[in-house]
Amino acid sequence: MDLLSIVVPCYNEEESVELFLSEIQSILSDYNFEVIFVNDGSSDDTLNVIKDLADSNSNVKYLSFSRNFGKESVIYAGLSNANGDLVCLMDADLQHPPRLIPEMIESICAGEADVVAARRTSRKGESMLKSIFSRMFYKVFNRVSQITLVEGATDFRVMKKVVVDAVLELLEYNRFSKGLFQWVGFETKWIPYENVERVAGESGWSFSSL
Ligand code: UDP
Ligand code: MG
């Protein structure tokens, strides 16, 4: 691997981004990486914090939206601007454990898969109502769709550039990345992990927006 691009959606993450970066720096000290923070029109100080990190660290880049467009738009913009031959997508709040990244990279470099993605094995810490509706969503989706979504599948993944290009070629207007990642195919390996609570701030999703 020459370069790993890490795409990080950020909506009101002023308290998380520094913690996120220091965690990434300590875990990926042996790797060549760039972090691309994508500010999704945050109303807090996220943009300034990210700008400062980018000024003092040549591994850090950022994009910033003029308003809140939602995580799907962030993912598209971030993936479009990733230069690495491997691309990692992960949340800013440390709910996607960075310690899994080396294993994900090594697995792809060993030729085991084109994509290594993380799967939550528990929903510990989540409200009962959210868990119930989430399970129902997966059941209904898998019944009506040609693709099968893996239970507990997250957006947290490391992908070869060829997979990213395939996803970006799909010019869907209303994007559902979890489905698109599955739809493009490719050899995918799943790594299970226990749910982790966010390091700071609160979830950007209301029940109705989910
Ligand atoms: N996020 C975003 N735009 C939004 C909502 C969320 O970019 O409109 C980001 C957020 O900063 C985080 C990731 O998407 O990095 C996941 O959001 P969150 O942690 O709120 O979701 P949850 O973990 O509760 O599903
Ligand atoms: Mg979260």
Short mmCIF file of C-alpha atoms and ligand atoms in Angstrom, two decimals:
data_model
loop_
_atom_site.label_atom_id
_atom_site.label_comp_id
_atom_site.label_asym_id
_atom_site.label_seq_id
_atom_site.Cartn_x
_atom_site.Cartn_y
_atom_site.Cartn_z
CA MET A 1 0.00 0.00 0.00
CA ASP A 2 1.30 3.47 -0.93
CA LEU A 3 -1.27 5.73 0.69
CA LEU A 4 -4.36 5.22 2.87
CA SER A 5 -7.01 7.97 2.59
CA ILE A 6 -9.28 8.21 5.63
CA VAL A 7 -12.58 9.96 4.87
CA VAL A 8 -14.29 11.33 7.99
CA PRO A 9 -17.82 12.86 7.95
CA CYS A 10 -18.09 15.61 10.58
CA TYR A 11 -21.29 17.23 11.78
CA ASN A 12 -20.90 19.16 15.05
CA GLU A 13 -17.83 17.17 16.08
CA GLU A 14 -15.77 20.03 17.62
CA GLU A 15 -15.00 17.88 20.68
CA SER A 16 -14.23 14.67 18.76
CA VAL A 17 -11.96 15.58 15.84
CA GLU A 18 -8.75 16.20 17.82
CA LEU A 19 -9.21 13.01 19.84
CA PHE A 20 -9.93 11.18 16.61
CA LEU A 21 -6.76 12.45 14.95
CA SER A 22 -4.47 11.64 17.86
CA GLU A 23 -5.90 8.12 18.06
CA ILE A 24 -5.35 7.64 14.30
CA GLN A 25 -1.81 9.03 14.51
CA SER A 26 -0.79 6.65 17.27
CA ILE A 27 -2.36 3.58 15.68
CA LEU A 28 -1.20 4.28 12.11
CA SER A 29 2.32 5.52 12.90
CA ASP A 30 3.79 2.84 10.60
CA TYR A 31 1.56 3.75 7.65
CA ASN A 32 1.43 6.53 5.08
CA PHE A 33 -2.00 8.13 5.41
CA GLU A 34 -4.05 11.27 4.78
CA VAL A 35 -7.11 12.22 6.81
CA ILE A 36 -9.87 14.02 4.87
CA PHE A 37 -12.30 15.65 7.28
CA VAL A 38 -15.56 16.63 5.56
CA ASN A 39 -17.44 19.30 7.49
CA ASP A 40 -21.15 18.88 6.85
CA GLY A 41 -22.22 22.46 7.61
CA SER A 42 -21.63 22.15 11.36
CA SER A 43 -23.15 24.86 13.53
CA ASP A 44 -20.44 24.50 16.20
CA ASP A 45 -16.68 25.19 15.90
CA THR A 46 -15.86 22.00 13.95
CA LEU A 47 -14.64 23.87 10.85
CA ASN A 48 -12.14 26.02 12.77
CA VAL A 49 -10.81 23.05 14.71
CA ILE A 50 -10.34 21.12 11.46
CA LYS A 51 -8.65 24.12 9.79
CA ASP A 52 -6.18 24.37 12.69
CA LEU A 53 -5.42 20.65 12.47
CA ALA A 54 -4.85 20.94 8.70
CA ASP A 55 -2.56 23.97 9.19
CA SER A 56 -0.33 22.16 11.65
CA ASN A 57 -0.38 18.71 10.07
CA SER A 58 0.42 17.94 6.44
CA ASN A 59 -1.47 14.60 6.65
CA VAL A 60 -4.73 16.44 7.29
CA LYS A 61 -7.00 17.85 4.58
CA TYR A 62 -10.56 19.05 4.71
CA LEU A 63 -13.63 19.84 2.66
CA SER A 64 -16.45 21.99 3.98
CA PHE A 65 -20.09 22.20 2.92
CA SER A 66 -22.03 25.48 2.80
CA ARG A 67 -24.79 23.90 4.90
CA ASN A 68 -25.79 20.54 6.35
CA PHE A 69 -26.38 18.21 3.37
CA GLY A 70 -26.32 14.91 5.27
CA LYS A 71 -23.85 12.05 5.60
CA GLU A 72 -24.57 10.56 2.17
CA SER A 73 -23.41 13.75 0.42
CA VAL A 74 -20.37 13.86 2.68
CA ILE A 75 -19.43 10.31 1.77
CA TYR A 76 -19.69 11.09 -1.95
CA ALA A 77 -17.57 14.26 -1.67
CA GLY A 78 -15.00 12.60 0.56
CA LEU A 79 -14.57 9.50 -1.60
CA SER A 80 -14.31 11.70 -4.73
CA ASN A 81 -11.37 13.55 -3.19
CA ALA A 82 -9.47 10.56 -1.81
CA ASN A 83 -6.07 10.01 -3.42
CA GLY A 84 -5.06 6.77 -1.74
CA ASP A 85 -4.83 3.34 -3.32
CA LEU A 86 -6.75 2.23 -0.23
CA VAL A 87 -9.60 4.31 1.18
CA CYS A 88 -11.04 4.08 4.69
CA LEU A 89 -14.45 5.50 5.60
CA MET A 90 -15.16 6.03 9.29
CA ASP A 91 -17.08 8.23 11.76
CA ALA A 92 -15.43 11.06 13.70
CA ASP A 93 -16.82 10.08 17.11
CA LEU A 94 -14.54 7.03 17.65
CA GLN A 95 -17.54 4.66 17.50
CA HIS A 96 -15.64 2.99 14.67
CA PRO A 97 -12.58 1.62 16.52
CA PRO A 98 -9.37 2.80 14.78
CA ARG A 99 -7.50 -0.21 16.25
CA LEU A 100 -9.22 -2.36 13.57
CA ILE A 101 -7.63 -0.43 10.67
CA PRO A 102 -4.21 -2.19 10.58
CA GLU A 103 -5.95 -5.58 10.45
CA MET A 104 -8.22 -4.30 7.65
CA ILE A 105 -5.24 -3.01 5.63
CA GLU A 106 -3.17 -6.15 6.11
CA SER A 107 -6.05 -8.37 5.09
CA ILE A 108 -6.45 -6.50 1.77
CA CYS A 109 -2.68 -6.43 1.17
CA ALA A 110 -2.56 -10.19 1.78
CA GLY A 111 -5.08 -10.60 -1.05
CA GLU A 112 -7.89 -11.89 1.20
CA ALA A 113 -10.45 -9.32 0.03
CA ASP A 114 -11.09 -6.11 -1.94
CA VAL A 115 -13.03 -4.61 0.96
CA VAL A 116 -12.77 -5.20 4.69
CA ALA A 117 -15.78 -3.85 6.55
CA ALA A 118 -16.81 -3.75 10.20
CA ARG A 119 -19.96 -5.35 11.55
CA ARG A 120 -21.45 -4.48 14.94
CA THR A 121 -22.29 -7.57 16.93
CA SER A 122 -24.23 -5.72 19.64
CA ARG A 123 -26.33 -2.60 19.91
CA LYS A 124 -25.39 -2.06 23.54
CA GLY A 125 -26.05 1.52 24.65
CA GLU A 126 -28.65 2.14 21.95
CA SER A 127 -32.30 2.81 22.76
CA MET A 128 -34.65 -0.18 22.55
CA LEU A 129 -36.93 1.65 20.09
CA LYS A 130 -34.02 2.42 17.72
CA SER A 131 -32.85 -1.23 17.86
CA ILE A 132 -36.33 -2.59 17.12
CA PHE A 133 -36.94 -0.28 14.16
CA SER A 134 -33.46 -0.90 12.84
CA ARG A 135 -34.00 -4.67 12.87
CA MET A 136 -37.35 -4.22 11.13
CA PHE A 137 -35.69 -2.05 8.47
CA TYR A 138 -33.14 -4.79 7.68
CA LYS A 139 -35.86 -7.47 7.51
CA VAL A 140 -38.04 -5.47 5.13
CA PHE A 141 -35.11 -4.24 3.01
CA ASN A 142 -33.73 -7.74 2.54
CA ARG A 143 -37.17 -9.08 1.64
CA VAL A 144 -37.79 -6.54 -1.15
CA SER A 145 -34.27 -5.96 -2.48
CA GLN A 146 -32.03 -7.98 -4.79
CA ILE A 147 -29.08 -7.36 -2.50
CA THR A 148 -28.82 -8.58 1.08
CA LEU A 149 -27.66 -6.18 3.75
CA VAL A 150 -25.54 -7.88 6.41
CA GLU A 151 -27.04 -7.50 9.92
CA GLY A 152 -25.03 -4.91 11.86
CA ALA A 153 -23.14 -3.75 8.75
CA THR A 154 -21.63 -0.27 9.21
CA ASP A 155 -20.09 2.27 6.85
CA PHE A 156 -16.73 1.64 8.54
CA ARG A 157 -14.57 -0.03 5.90
CA VAL A 158 -11.28 -0.05 4.03
CA MET A 159 -11.64 -0.39 0.25
CA LYS A 160 -9.36 -0.75 -2.75
CA LYS A 161 -9.49 2.26 -5.08
CA VAL A 162 -11.24 0.14 -7.74
CA VAL A 163 -14.19 -0.39 -5.36
CA VAL A 164 -14.38 3.33 -4.57
CA ASP A 165 -14.39 4.13 -8.30
CA ALA A 166 -17.25 1.67 -8.85
CA VAL A 167 -19.30 3.30 -6.08
CA LEU A 168 -18.61 6.80 -7.45
CA GLU A 169 -19.65 5.75 -10.95
CA LEU A 170 -23.20 5.18 -9.70
CA LEU A 171 -24.90 8.52 -10.27
CA GLU A 172 -27.76 7.89 -7.83
CA TYR A 173 -29.30 11.13 -6.68
CA ASN A 174 -30.76 9.86 -3.40
CA ARG A 175 -27.81 7.80 -2.22
CA PHE A 176 -27.91 4.95 0.26
CA SER A 177 -24.23 4.08 0.55
CA LYS A 178 -24.67 0.97 2.65
CA GLY A 179 -26.73 -0.50 -0.20
CA LEU A 180 -24.40 0.82 -2.93
CA PHE A 181 -21.32 -0.71 -1.27
CA GLN A 182 -23.09 -4.06 -1.34
CA TRP A 183 -24.50 -3.56 -4.83
CA VAL A 184 -21.13 -3.04 -6.57
CA GLY A 185 -20.00 -6.51 -5.48
CA PHE A 186 -16.30 -7.34 -4.89
CA GLU A 187 -14.84 -9.72 -2.32
CA THR A 188 -15.82 -8.44 1.14
CA LYS A 189 -14.50 -9.62 4.48
CA TRP A 190 -16.45 -8.69 7.65
CA ILE A 191 -14.78 -7.98 10.97
CA PRO A 192 -17.06 -8.15 14.04
CA TYR A 193 -16.78 -5.63 16.89
CA GLU A 194 -18.74 -4.62 20.00
CA ASN A 195 -20.66 -1.34 19.90
CA VAL A 196 -18.80 1.62 21.43
CA GLU A 197 -20.43 4.83 22.71
CA ARG A 198 -19.46 8.11 21.02
CA VAL A 199 -16.49 9.87 22.62
CA ALA A 200 -18.20 13.29 22.86
CA GLY A 201 -21.20 15.23 21.57
CA GLU A 202 -24.41 13.58 20.49
CA SER A 203 -25.79 11.62 17.55
CA GLY A 204 -26.67 13.81 14.55
CA TRP A 205 -29.66 11.61 13.70
CA SER A 206 -33.08 12.19 15.15
CA PHE A 207 -35.45 9.23 15.19
CA SER A 208 -37.48 10.72 12.32
CA SER A 209 -34.42 11.42 10.13
CA LEU A 210 -33.28 7.78 10.52
N1 UDP B 1 -22.72 13.15 10.21
C1 UDP B 1 -22.65 13.97 9.11
N2 UDP B 1 -23.78 14.65 8.73
C2 UDP B 1 -24.97 14.55 9.40
C3 UDP B 1 -25.03 13.66 10.52
C4 UDP B 1 -23.89 12.99 10.89
O1 UDP B 1 -21.60 14.11 8.49
O2 UDP B 1 -25.94 15.21 9.01
C5 UDP B 1 -21.50 12.42 10.63
C6 UDP B 1 -21.15 12.51 12.12
O3 UDP B 1 -20.33 13.64 12.41
C7 UDP B 1 -20.41 11.19 12.37
C8 UDP B 1 -21.10 10.25 11.39
O4 UDP B 1 -21.72 11.06 10.38
O5 UDP B 1 -19.04 11.26 12.06
C9 UDP B 1 -22.16 9.39 12.08
O6 UDP B 1 -23.10 10.23 12.72
P1 UDP B 1 -23.62 9.94 14.20
O7 UDP B 1 -22.49 9.57 15.10
O8 UDP B 1 -24.43 11.13 14.59
O9 UDP B 1 -24.58 8.69 13.93
P2 UDP B 1 -24.81 7.39 14.85
O10 UDP B 1 -23.46 6.90 15.27
O11 UDP B 1 -25.63 7.86 16.00
O12 UDP B 1 -25.53 6.44 13.94
MG MG B 2 -21.89 7.94 16.07
#
